[in-house]
Coordinates of C-alpha atoms and ligand atoms in Angstrom, one line a residue:
M955 CA 21.3 4.5 -15.0
Q956 CA 19.5 2.7 -12.2
S957 CA 18.3 -0.8 -12.2
V958 CA 14.7 -1.4 -11.0
T959 CA 12.9 -4.4 -9.7
V960 CA 9.1 -4.2 -9.8
L961 CA 7.6 -6.6 -7.3
G962 CA 4.0 -7.1 -8.3
S963 CA 4.6 -5.8 -11.8
T964 CA 1.3 -7.2 -13.2
G965 CA -0.9 -5.3 -10.7
S966 CA -2.3 -1.8 -10.8
V967 CA 0.7 -0.1 -9.2
G968 CA 3.1 -2.4 -11.1
V969 CA 1.6 -1.4 -14.5
S970 CA 1.7 2.3 -13.6
T971 CA 5.3 1.9 -12.6
L972 CA 6.3 0.4 -15.9
D973 CA 4.4 3.2 -17.7
V974 CA 6.6 5.7 -15.9
L975 CA 9.8 3.7 -16.4
A976 CA 9.1 3.4 -20.2
R977 CA 9.1 7.2 -20.4
H978 CA 12.7 7.3 -19.1
P979 CA 14.9 4.6 -20.7
E980 CA 18.0 6.8 -20.3
R981 CA 17.5 6.8 -16.5
Y982 CA 16.2 3.4 -15.6
S983 CA 16.6 -0.2 -16.7
V984 CA 14.2 -2.9 -15.6
Y985 CA 16.1 -5.6 -13.7
A986 CA 13.2 -7.9 -12.6
L987 CA 9.5 -8.2 -13.0
T988 CA 7.3 -10.4 -10.7
A989 CA 3.8 -11.8 -10.6
N990 CA 1.8 -14.3 -8.5
R991 CA 0.3 -16.2 -11.5
S992 CA -0.7 -13.7 -14.2
L993 CA 1.3 -15.5 -16.9
D994 CA 0.0 -13.6 -19.9
V995 CA 0.5 -10.1 -18.5
L996 CA 4.0 -11.0 -17.2
F997 CA 4.9 -12.5 -20.6
N998 CA 4.0 -9.3 -22.4
Q999 CA 5.9 -7.2 -19.9
V1000 CA 9.0 -9.4 -20.3
E1001 CA 8.7 -9.0 -24.1
T1002 CA 8.6 -5.2 -23.8
F1003 CA 11.2 -4.6 -21.1
S1004 CA 13.6 -7.6 -21.5
P1005 CA 14.4 -7.8 -17.8
R1006 CA 17.3 -10.0 -16.5
Y1007 CA 14.8 -11.9 -14.3
A1008 CA 11.1 -12.7 -14.2
V1009 CA 9.8 -14.3 -11.0
L1010 CA 6.6 -16.3 -10.5
A1011 CA 5.5 -16.6 -6.8
D1012 CA 3.5 -19.6 -7.8
A1013 CA 6.3 -22.1 -8.4
S1014 CA 4.0 -24.6 -10.2
L1015 CA 3.9 -22.3 -13.2
V1016 CA 7.6 -21.8 -13.7
A1017 CA 8.2 -24.6 -16.2
E1018 CA 5.4 -23.5 -18.5
F1019 CA 6.5 -19.9 -18.3
A1020 CA 10.2 -20.7 -18.9
S1021 CA 9.4 -22.7 -22.0
R1022 CA 7.1 -19.9 -23.4
L1023 CA 10.0 -17.5 -23.0
E1024 CA 12.4 -19.9 -24.7
L1025 CA 10.1 -20.5 -27.6
A1026 CA 9.8 -16.7 -28.1
G1027 CA 13.6 -16.4 -28.0
L1028 CA 13.6 -14.3 -24.9
N1029 CA 16.6 -14.8 -22.6
T1030 CA 15.1 -13.6 -19.3
T1031 CA 15.9 -16.0 -16.4
V1032 CA 12.8 -17.3 -14.6
L1033 CA 13.0 -17.7 -10.8
S1034 CA 10.2 -18.7 -8.4
G1035 CA 8.7 -18.6 -5.0
E1036 CA 9.5 -16.3 -2.0
E1037 CA 13.3 -16.9 -2.4
G1038 CA 13.1 -15.7 -6.0
L1039 CA 11.2 -12.6 -5.0
C1040 CA 13.7 -11.9 -2.2
T1041 CA 16.7 -12.4 -4.5
V1042 CA 15.5 -9.9 -7.1
A1043 CA 14.4 -7.4 -4.4
R1044 CA 18.0 -7.4 -3.0
E1045 CA 19.9 -7.1 -6.2
A1046 CA 18.5 -4.0 -8.0
D1047 CA 19.4 -0.4 -7.2
V1048 CA 15.7 0.4 -6.7
T1049 CA 12.8 -1.9 -5.6
M1050 CA 9.2 -1.0 -6.1
A1051 CA 7.3 -3.0 -3.5
A1052 CA 3.9 -3.4 -5.1
I1053 CA 2.8 -6.9 -4.1
V1054 CA -0.5 -6.8 -2.4
G1055 CA -0.9 -7.9 1.3
A1056 CA 1.2 -9.8 3.7
A1057 CA 2.8 -11.8 0.8
G1058 CA 4.9 -8.6 0.2
L1059 CA 6.5 -8.5 3.6
L1060 CA 9.6 -10.7 3.2
P1061 CA 10.6 -9.5 -0.3
T1062 CA 10.1 -5.9 0.8
M1063 CA 12.2 -6.5 3.9
A1064 CA 14.9 -8.2 1.7
A1065 CA 15.3 -4.9 -0.3
V1066 CA 15.4 -2.9 3.0
E1067 CA 18.0 -5.3 4.5
A1068 CA 20.1 -4.9 1.3
G1069 CA 20.2 -1.2 2.0
K1070 CA 18.5 -0.3 -1.3
K1071 CA 16.1 2.4 -2.4
V1072 CA 12.7 1.0 -1.6
L1073 CA 9.5 2.5 -3.0
L1074 CA 6.8 1.4 -0.7
A1075 CA 3.3 0.8 -2.1
N1076 CA 2.8 -2.4 -0.1
K1077 CA 1.4 -0.7 3.0
E1078 CA 0.5 -4.0 4.6
A1079 CA 4.2 -4.8 5.1
L1080 CA 4.8 -1.7 7.1
V1081 CA 1.5 -2.1 9.0
M1082 CA 2.4 -5.6 10.0
A1083 CA 6.0 -5.1 11.1
G1084 CA 6.3 -1.3 11.8
P1085 CA 9.0 -1.2 14.4
L1086 CA 11.1 -4.0 12.9
F1087 CA 10.7 -2.5 9.4
M1088 CA 11.7 1.0 10.5
D1089 CA 14.6 -0.3 12.6
A1090 CA 15.9 -2.3 9.5
V1091 CA 15.7 0.9 7.4
V1092 CA 18.0 2.7 9.8
R1093 CA 20.4 -0.2 10.4
H1094 CA 20.9 -1.1 6.8
G1095 CA 20.9 2.5 5.5
A1096 CA 18.0 1.9 3.1
T1097 CA 16.1 4.8 1.5
L1098 CA 12.4 4.4 2.0
L1099 CA 10.0 6.5 -0.1
P1100 CA 6.2 6.3 0.2
I1101 CA 4.2 5.5 -2.9
D1102 CA 0.8 5.5 -1.3
S1103 CA -0.6 8.8 -2.6
E1104 CA -1.4 10.2 0.8
H1105 CA 2.0 9.4 2.3
N1106 CA 3.7 10.6 -0.8
A1107 CA 1.8 13.9 -0.5
I1108 CA 2.7 14.2 3.2
F1109 CA 6.3 13.5 2.4
Q1110 CA 6.3 16.3 -0.2
C1111 CA 4.8 18.7 2.4
L1112 CA 7.4 17.8 5.1
P1113 CA 10.1 20.2 6.4
M1114 CA 13.1 20.0 4.1
Q1115 CA 15.4 18.4 6.8
S1116 CA 12.9 15.5 7.3
Q1117 CA 12.7 14.8 3.6
S1118 CA 16.5 14.5 3.2
D1119 CA 17.1 12.7 6.5
S1120 CA 14.3 10.2 7.5
Q1121 CA 15.6 10.3 11.1
V1122 CA 14.7 14.0 11.5
I1123 CA 11.3 13.9 13.2
P1124 CA 8.9 16.3 11.4
F1125 CA 7.2 17.1 14.7
S1126 CA 10.4 18.5 16.0
K1127 CA 10.7 20.8 13.0
G1128 CA 7.4 22.7 13.3
V1129 CA 4.9 20.1 12.1
Q1130 CA 1.9 19.9 14.5
R1131 CA -0.7 17.8 12.7
I1132 CA -1.1 15.5 9.7
L1133 CA -4.3 15.7 7.8
L1134 CA -4.8 12.3 6.0
T1135 CA -7.4 12.6 3.3
G1136 CA -9.6 9.9 1.9
S1137 CA -12.5 9.9 -0.6
G1138 CA -14.9 7.9 1.6
G1139 CA -15.2 5.4 -1.3
P1140 CA -18.2 4.3 -3.2
F1141 CA -20.5 3.9 -0.2
R1142 CA -20.1 7.3 1.5
T1143 CA -23.7 8.2 1.1
T1144 CA -25.3 4.7 0.6
P1145 CA -28.1 4.2 3.2
L1146 CA -26.6 2.1 6.0
A1147 CA -29.2 -0.6 5.8
D1148 CA -28.2 -1.2 2.2
L1149 CA -24.6 -2.0 2.9
V1150 CA -25.3 -5.6 3.8
N1151 CA -26.4 -6.2 0.2
V1152 CA -23.6 -4.5 -1.8
T1153 CA -21.7 -6.8 -4.3
P1154 CA -18.0 -7.1 -4.9
D1155 CA -18.2 -5.3 -8.2
Q1156 CA -20.0 -2.4 -6.5
A1157 CA -17.4 -2.3 -3.8
C1158 CA -14.6 -2.3 -6.3
A1159 CA -16.1 0.6 -8.4
H1160 CA -14.1 3.4 -6.7
P1161 CA -15.3 6.8 -7.7
N1162 CA -11.9 8.3 -8.3
W1163 CA -9.1 5.7 -8.4
S1164 CA -8.6 2.5 -10.5
M1165 CA -6.9 0.0 -8.2
G1166 CA -6.6 -3.8 -7.4
R1167 CA -9.6 -5.5 -5.9
K1168 CA -8.3 -5.9 -2.4
I1169 CA -7.4 -2.2 -1.9
S1170 CA -10.7 -1.2 -3.6
V1171 CA -12.7 -3.1 -1.0
D1172 CA -10.4 -1.6 1.7
S1173 CA -11.3 1.8 0.3
A1174 CA -15.1 1.0 0.5
T1175 CA -14.8 -0.1 4.2
M1176 CA -12.3 2.7 4.8
M1177 CA -10.0 0.1 6.3
N1178 CA -7.6 1.4 3.7
K1179 CA -7.5 4.7 5.6
G1180 CA -7.1 2.8 8.8
L1181 CA -4.1 1.0 7.4
E1182 CA -2.8 4.3 6.1
L1183 CA -3.1 5.8 9.6
I1184 CA -0.8 3.1 11.0
E1185 CA 1.5 3.5 8.0
A1186 CA 1.7 7.3 8.6
C1187 CA 2.6 6.8 12.3
W1188 CA 5.7 4.7 11.3
L1189 CA 6.8 6.8 8.3
F1190 CA 6.5 10.1 10.0
H1191 CA 7.5 9.2 13.6
T1192 CA 4.3 10.1 15.4
D1193 CA 1.3 8.5 17.1
A1194 CA -2.3 8.3 15.9
S1195 CA -3.4 11.2 18.1
N1196 CA -1.5 13.6 15.8
I1197 CA -3.2 12.4 12.6
D1198 CA -6.7 13.5 11.6
I1199 CA -8.6 11.5 8.9
I1200 CA -10.5 13.9 6.7
V1201 CA -13.1 12.8 4.1
H1202 CA -12.5 14.7 0.8
P1203 CA -14.7 13.1 -1.9
Q1204 CA -12.9 14.6 -4.9
S1205 CA -9.5 13.1 -4.2
V1206 CA -7.7 16.2 -5.5
I1207 CA -5.8 17.0 -2.3
H1208 CA -3.8 13.9 -1.5
S1209 CA -3.1 14.9 2.1
M1210 CA -1.9 17.9 4.1
V1211 CA 0.6 18.9 6.8
E1212 CA -0.2 21.6 9.4
Y1213 CA 2.6 23.6 11.0
I1214 CA 2.8 25.5 14.3
D1215 CA 2.6 28.8 12.6
G1216 CA -0.9 28.1 11.2
S1217 CA 0.3 27.1 7.7
I1218 CA -1.3 24.1 6.1
L1219 CA 0.6 22.6 3.1
A1220 CA -1.2 20.4 0.7
Q1221 CA -0.2 18.4 -2.4
L1222 CA -2.8 18.4 -5.2
G1223 CA -3.1 16.6 -8.5
N1224 CA -5.2 14.3 -10.6
P1225 CA -5.8 10.9 -8.9
D1226 CA -3.2 8.9 -10.9
M1227 CA -0.6 6.8 -9.1
R1228 CA 2.0 7.7 -11.8
T1229 CA 2.5 11.0 -10.0
P1230 CA 3.7 9.6 -6.6
I1231 CA 5.6 6.8 -8.5
A1232 CA 7.5 9.4 -10.7
H1233 CA 8.1 11.5 -7.6
A1234 CA 9.7 8.7 -5.6
L1235 CA 11.6 7.3 -8.5
A1236 CA 13.4 10.5 -9.3
W1237 CA 13.5 12.1 -5.8
P1238 CA 15.0 14.6 -5.1
E1239 CA 14.7 15.4 -8.8
R1240 CA 11.5 15.6 -10.8
I1241 CA 10.6 13.7 -14.0
V1242 CA 7.6 13.6 -16.3
S1243 CA 5.0 11.0 -15.2
G1244 CA 2.5 11.0 -18.1
V1245 CA -0.1 12.6 -15.8
G1246 CA -1.9 15.6 -17.2
S1247 CA -2.4 19.0 -15.5
L1248 CA -5.1 19.2 -12.9
D1249 CA -7.8 21.6 -14.3
I1250 CA -8.5 23.4 -11.1
I1251 CA -11.2 25.7 -12.6
A1252 CA -13.1 22.7 -14.1
Q1253 CA -12.7 21.1 -10.7
G1254 CA -14.4 24.1 -9.2
R1255 CA -14.8 23.0 -5.6
L1256 CA -13.1 20.9 -2.9
D1257 CA -15.3 19.5 -0.1
F1258 CA -14.3 18.1 3.3
E1259 CA -16.2 16.3 6.1
A1260 CA -15.5 14.4 9.2
P1261 CA -15.5 10.6 8.8
D1262 CA -18.6 8.7 10.1
E1263 CA -17.3 5.9 12.4
L1264 CA -20.7 4.3 12.5
R1265 CA -20.7 3.8 8.8
F1266 CA -17.0 3.0 8.8
P1267 CA -16.3 0.9 11.9
C1268 CA -12.9 -0.2 10.4
L1269 CA -11.6 3.2 11.1
R1270 CA -12.2 2.7 14.8
L1271 CA -10.7 -0.8 14.7
A1272 CA -7.5 0.4 13.0
R1273 CA -7.1 3.4 15.4
D1274 CA -7.5 0.9 18.3
A1275 CA -4.8 -1.3 16.8
A1276 CA -2.5 1.6 16.3
V1277 CA -2.9 2.6 20.0
R1278 CA -2.5 -0.9 21.2
G1279 CA 0.7 -1.5 19.2
G1280 CA 2.7 -4.7 19.4
T1281 CA 1.2 -7.3 17.0
A1282 CA -2.2 -5.7 17.0
P1283 CA -1.8 -4.1 13.6
A1284 CA -0.6 -7.4 12.2
V1285 CA -3.6 -9.2 13.6
L1286 CA -5.9 -6.4 12.2
N1287 CA -4.3 -6.7 8.8
A1288 CA -4.5 -10.5 8.5
A1289 CA -8.1 -10.6 9.7
N1290 CA -8.9 -7.9 7.1
E1291 CA -7.2 -9.9 4.3
I1292 CA -9.2 -13.0 5.1
A1293 CA -12.5 -11.1 5.5
V1294 CA -12.0 -9.2 2.2
E1295 CA -11.1 -12.4 0.4
A1296 CA -14.3 -14.0 1.8
F1297 CA -16.3 -11.0 0.7
L1298 CA -14.8 -11.1 -2.8
D1299 CA -15.6 -14.8 -3.0
G1300 CA -19.3 -14.2 -2.0
R1301 CA -18.9 -16.0 1.3
L1302 CA -19.3 -13.0 3.6
D1303 CA -21.5 -9.9 3.3
F1304 CA -19.9 -6.4 3.2
A1305 CA -21.1 -5.3 6.5
S1306 CA -19.7 -8.3 8.2
I1307 CA -16.1 -7.6 7.2
A1308 CA -15.7 -5.3 10.2
L1309 CA -17.5 -7.7 12.5
V1310 CA -15.0 -10.5 11.7
I1311 CA -12.0 -8.2 12.3
E1312 CA -13.5 -7.0 15.6
Q1313 CA -14.0 -10.6 16.9
V1314 CA -10.5 -11.6 15.8
M1315 CA -9.0 -8.6 17.6
A1316 CA -10.8 -9.6 20.7
Q1317 CA -9.6 -13.3 20.5
V1318 CA -6.0 -13.3 19.4
E1319 CA -3.3 -12.5 22.0
I1320 CA -1.3 -9.4 21.3
V1321 CA 2.5 -9.5 22.1
E1322 CA 5.5 -7.3 21.5
P1323 CA 7.2 -8.8 18.4
Q1324 CA 10.9 -9.5 18.7
S1325 CA 11.4 -10.6 15.2
L1326 CA 9.6 -11.2 11.9
V1327 CA 8.8 -14.8 13.1
D1328 CA 6.6 -13.3 15.9
V1329 CA 4.9 -11.1 13.3
Q1330 CA 4.2 -14.1 11.1
H1331 CA 3.0 -16.1 14.0
A1332 CA 0.5 -13.4 14.9
D1333 CA -0.5 -13.1 11.2
N1334 CA -1.1 -16.8 11.0
E1335 CA -3.1 -17.0 14.2
S1336 CA -5.3 -14.2 13.1
R1337 CA -5.9 -15.9 9.7
V1338 CA -6.9 -19.2 11.4
C1339 CA -9.2 -17.3 13.8
A1340 CA -10.9 -15.3 11.0
I1341 CA -11.4 -18.4 8.8
E1342 CA -13.1 -20.2 11.8
I1343 CA -15.4 -17.2 12.5
I1344 CA -16.4 -16.9 8.9
A1345 CA -17.0 -20.7 8.5
K1346 CA -19.1 -20.8 11.6
K1347 CA -20.9 -17.6 10.8
T1348 CA -21.0 -16.7 14.5
L1349 CA -21.2 -13.0 13.8
A1350 CA -23.3 -10.8 16.0
Ligands
LIG2035 P1 -3.1 -5.6 -7.5 O1 -4.0 -6.7 -7.0 O2 -3.5 -4.9 -8.7 O3 -1.7 -6.3 -7.8 C1 -1.0 -7.1 -6.9 C2 0.3 -7.6 -7.5 O4 0.9 -8.5 -6.5 C3 0.2 -8.4 -8.8 O5 1.3 -8.3 -9.6 C4 0.1 -9.9 -8.3 O6 0.6 -10.8 -9.2 C5 1.0 -9.8 -7.1 N1 0.7 -10.8 -6.0 C6 -0.5 -11.1 -5.5 N2 -0.5 -12.0 -4.6 C7 0.9 -12.4 -4.5 C8 1.6 -13.4 -3.8 N3 1.0 -14.2 -2.9 N4 2.9 -13.5 -3.9 C9 3.5 -12.7 -4.8 N5 2.9 -11.7 -5.6 C10 1.6 -11.6 -5.4 O7 -2.8 -4.6 -6.3 P2 -2.5 -3.1 -6.4 O8 -3.7 -2.3 -6.4 O9 -1.4 -2.8 -7.5 O10 -1.8 -2.8 -5.0 C11 -0.5 -3.3 -4.7 C12 -0.1 -2.7 -3.3 O11 0.0 -1.3 -3.4 C13 -1.1 -2.9 -2.2 O12 -0.4 -3.1 -1.0 C14 -1.9 -1.7 -2.1 O13 -2.4 -1.4 -0.8 C15 -0.9 -0.6 -2.5 N6 -1.4 0.6 -3.1 C16 -2.1 0.5 -4.3 C17 -2.6 1.6 -4.9 C18 -3.4 1.6 -6.2 O14 -3.7 2.7 -6.7 N7 -3.6 0.4 -6.8 C19 -2.5 2.9 -4.2 C20 -1.8 2.9 -3.0 C21 -1.3 1.8 -2.5
LIG2036 MG1 -3.6 5.6 -0.4

């Protein structure tokens, strides 16, 4: 029996994680559930799973939530803030890191530094702090398993030695290329001139996946694929030149690995996050996830095309940040978070998201981070710069 903390349990990945856990009460117990401020969803989850702890990142809501639990006769202890998140991340056997954005960095690192099994959905944490993060995994003997469907697919296609020992470099065991697939999002064929007018709801209507709003916008700009490129460099010990991004509109192949003998291995399945979640939870065993069989005959065909960098300038920006290294990915990520938030709030048009990030990348100094403090400093500077650019609307 393993205890599991689900950071970000009220979000899209969090809810899918609880769905899988509920299918295996004999294997997993829920240790802690956490939310930013979704009280009602968290309350229902606490009622269903009776965790030892519930954590609200927004400390102002704790008293109200604790009295609701008491009234209902539930004896889950309520913690709050970043410290509460870090505490529950450290204490369980397994931590699912499913907070969105930079807010997930410290709690995810807390689980890594406690040497636990960490299921990584929060790609932003690894993008921001790649070298420090991977170094901490080794130093503290943590087990890091990718939840992002593409990285989980790549992991499943890796040479056996690299799966069982994360220090064995796949490119030294016959791998010669990683093919990172992405659907191209809802605007793959929208006329370029129309992109300036798209609404948040249109951007969040992903053709294949149902996800939180931030990652949905990232998928529409393909910044998501850019962040995933950086994520893959760290997870699989390679640089961006060995990773091709392939647009695959059906999202049936979740990524591929090419070997020196000409073999290409792919992982296929219905686009449902419960598959990578179940894979990582049980690895190296397999458990039922609730996902139905892929009907490959009904699917009929699989299409592939090269990504259009004119349509998706965020791909170029992310590749540049990957090559530049240092705090460049952290700056990219923070500028993107601010620009996406402004777009979702109706303060920035869709086509300007990339322009904001490009200007921030040109203005903020890039350094080699020595510690998380340096990463957070770069993140903060980038946010301030992006907010200023958006407020002044000085976009080209
Ligand atoms: P979501 O917006 O649906 O959920 C986010 C969760 O984080 C919620 O529980 C929310 O309460 C919590 N949260 C938000 N801000 C917080 C803060 N400041 N402090 C603490 N908690 C906070 O997001 P999601 O779609 O589930 O994505 C979560 C992460 O997983 C992201 O990093 C995303 O890139 C990654 N991911 C998601 C999917 C997917 O299918 N949704 C796929 C691959 C990777
Ligand atoms: Mg993904």
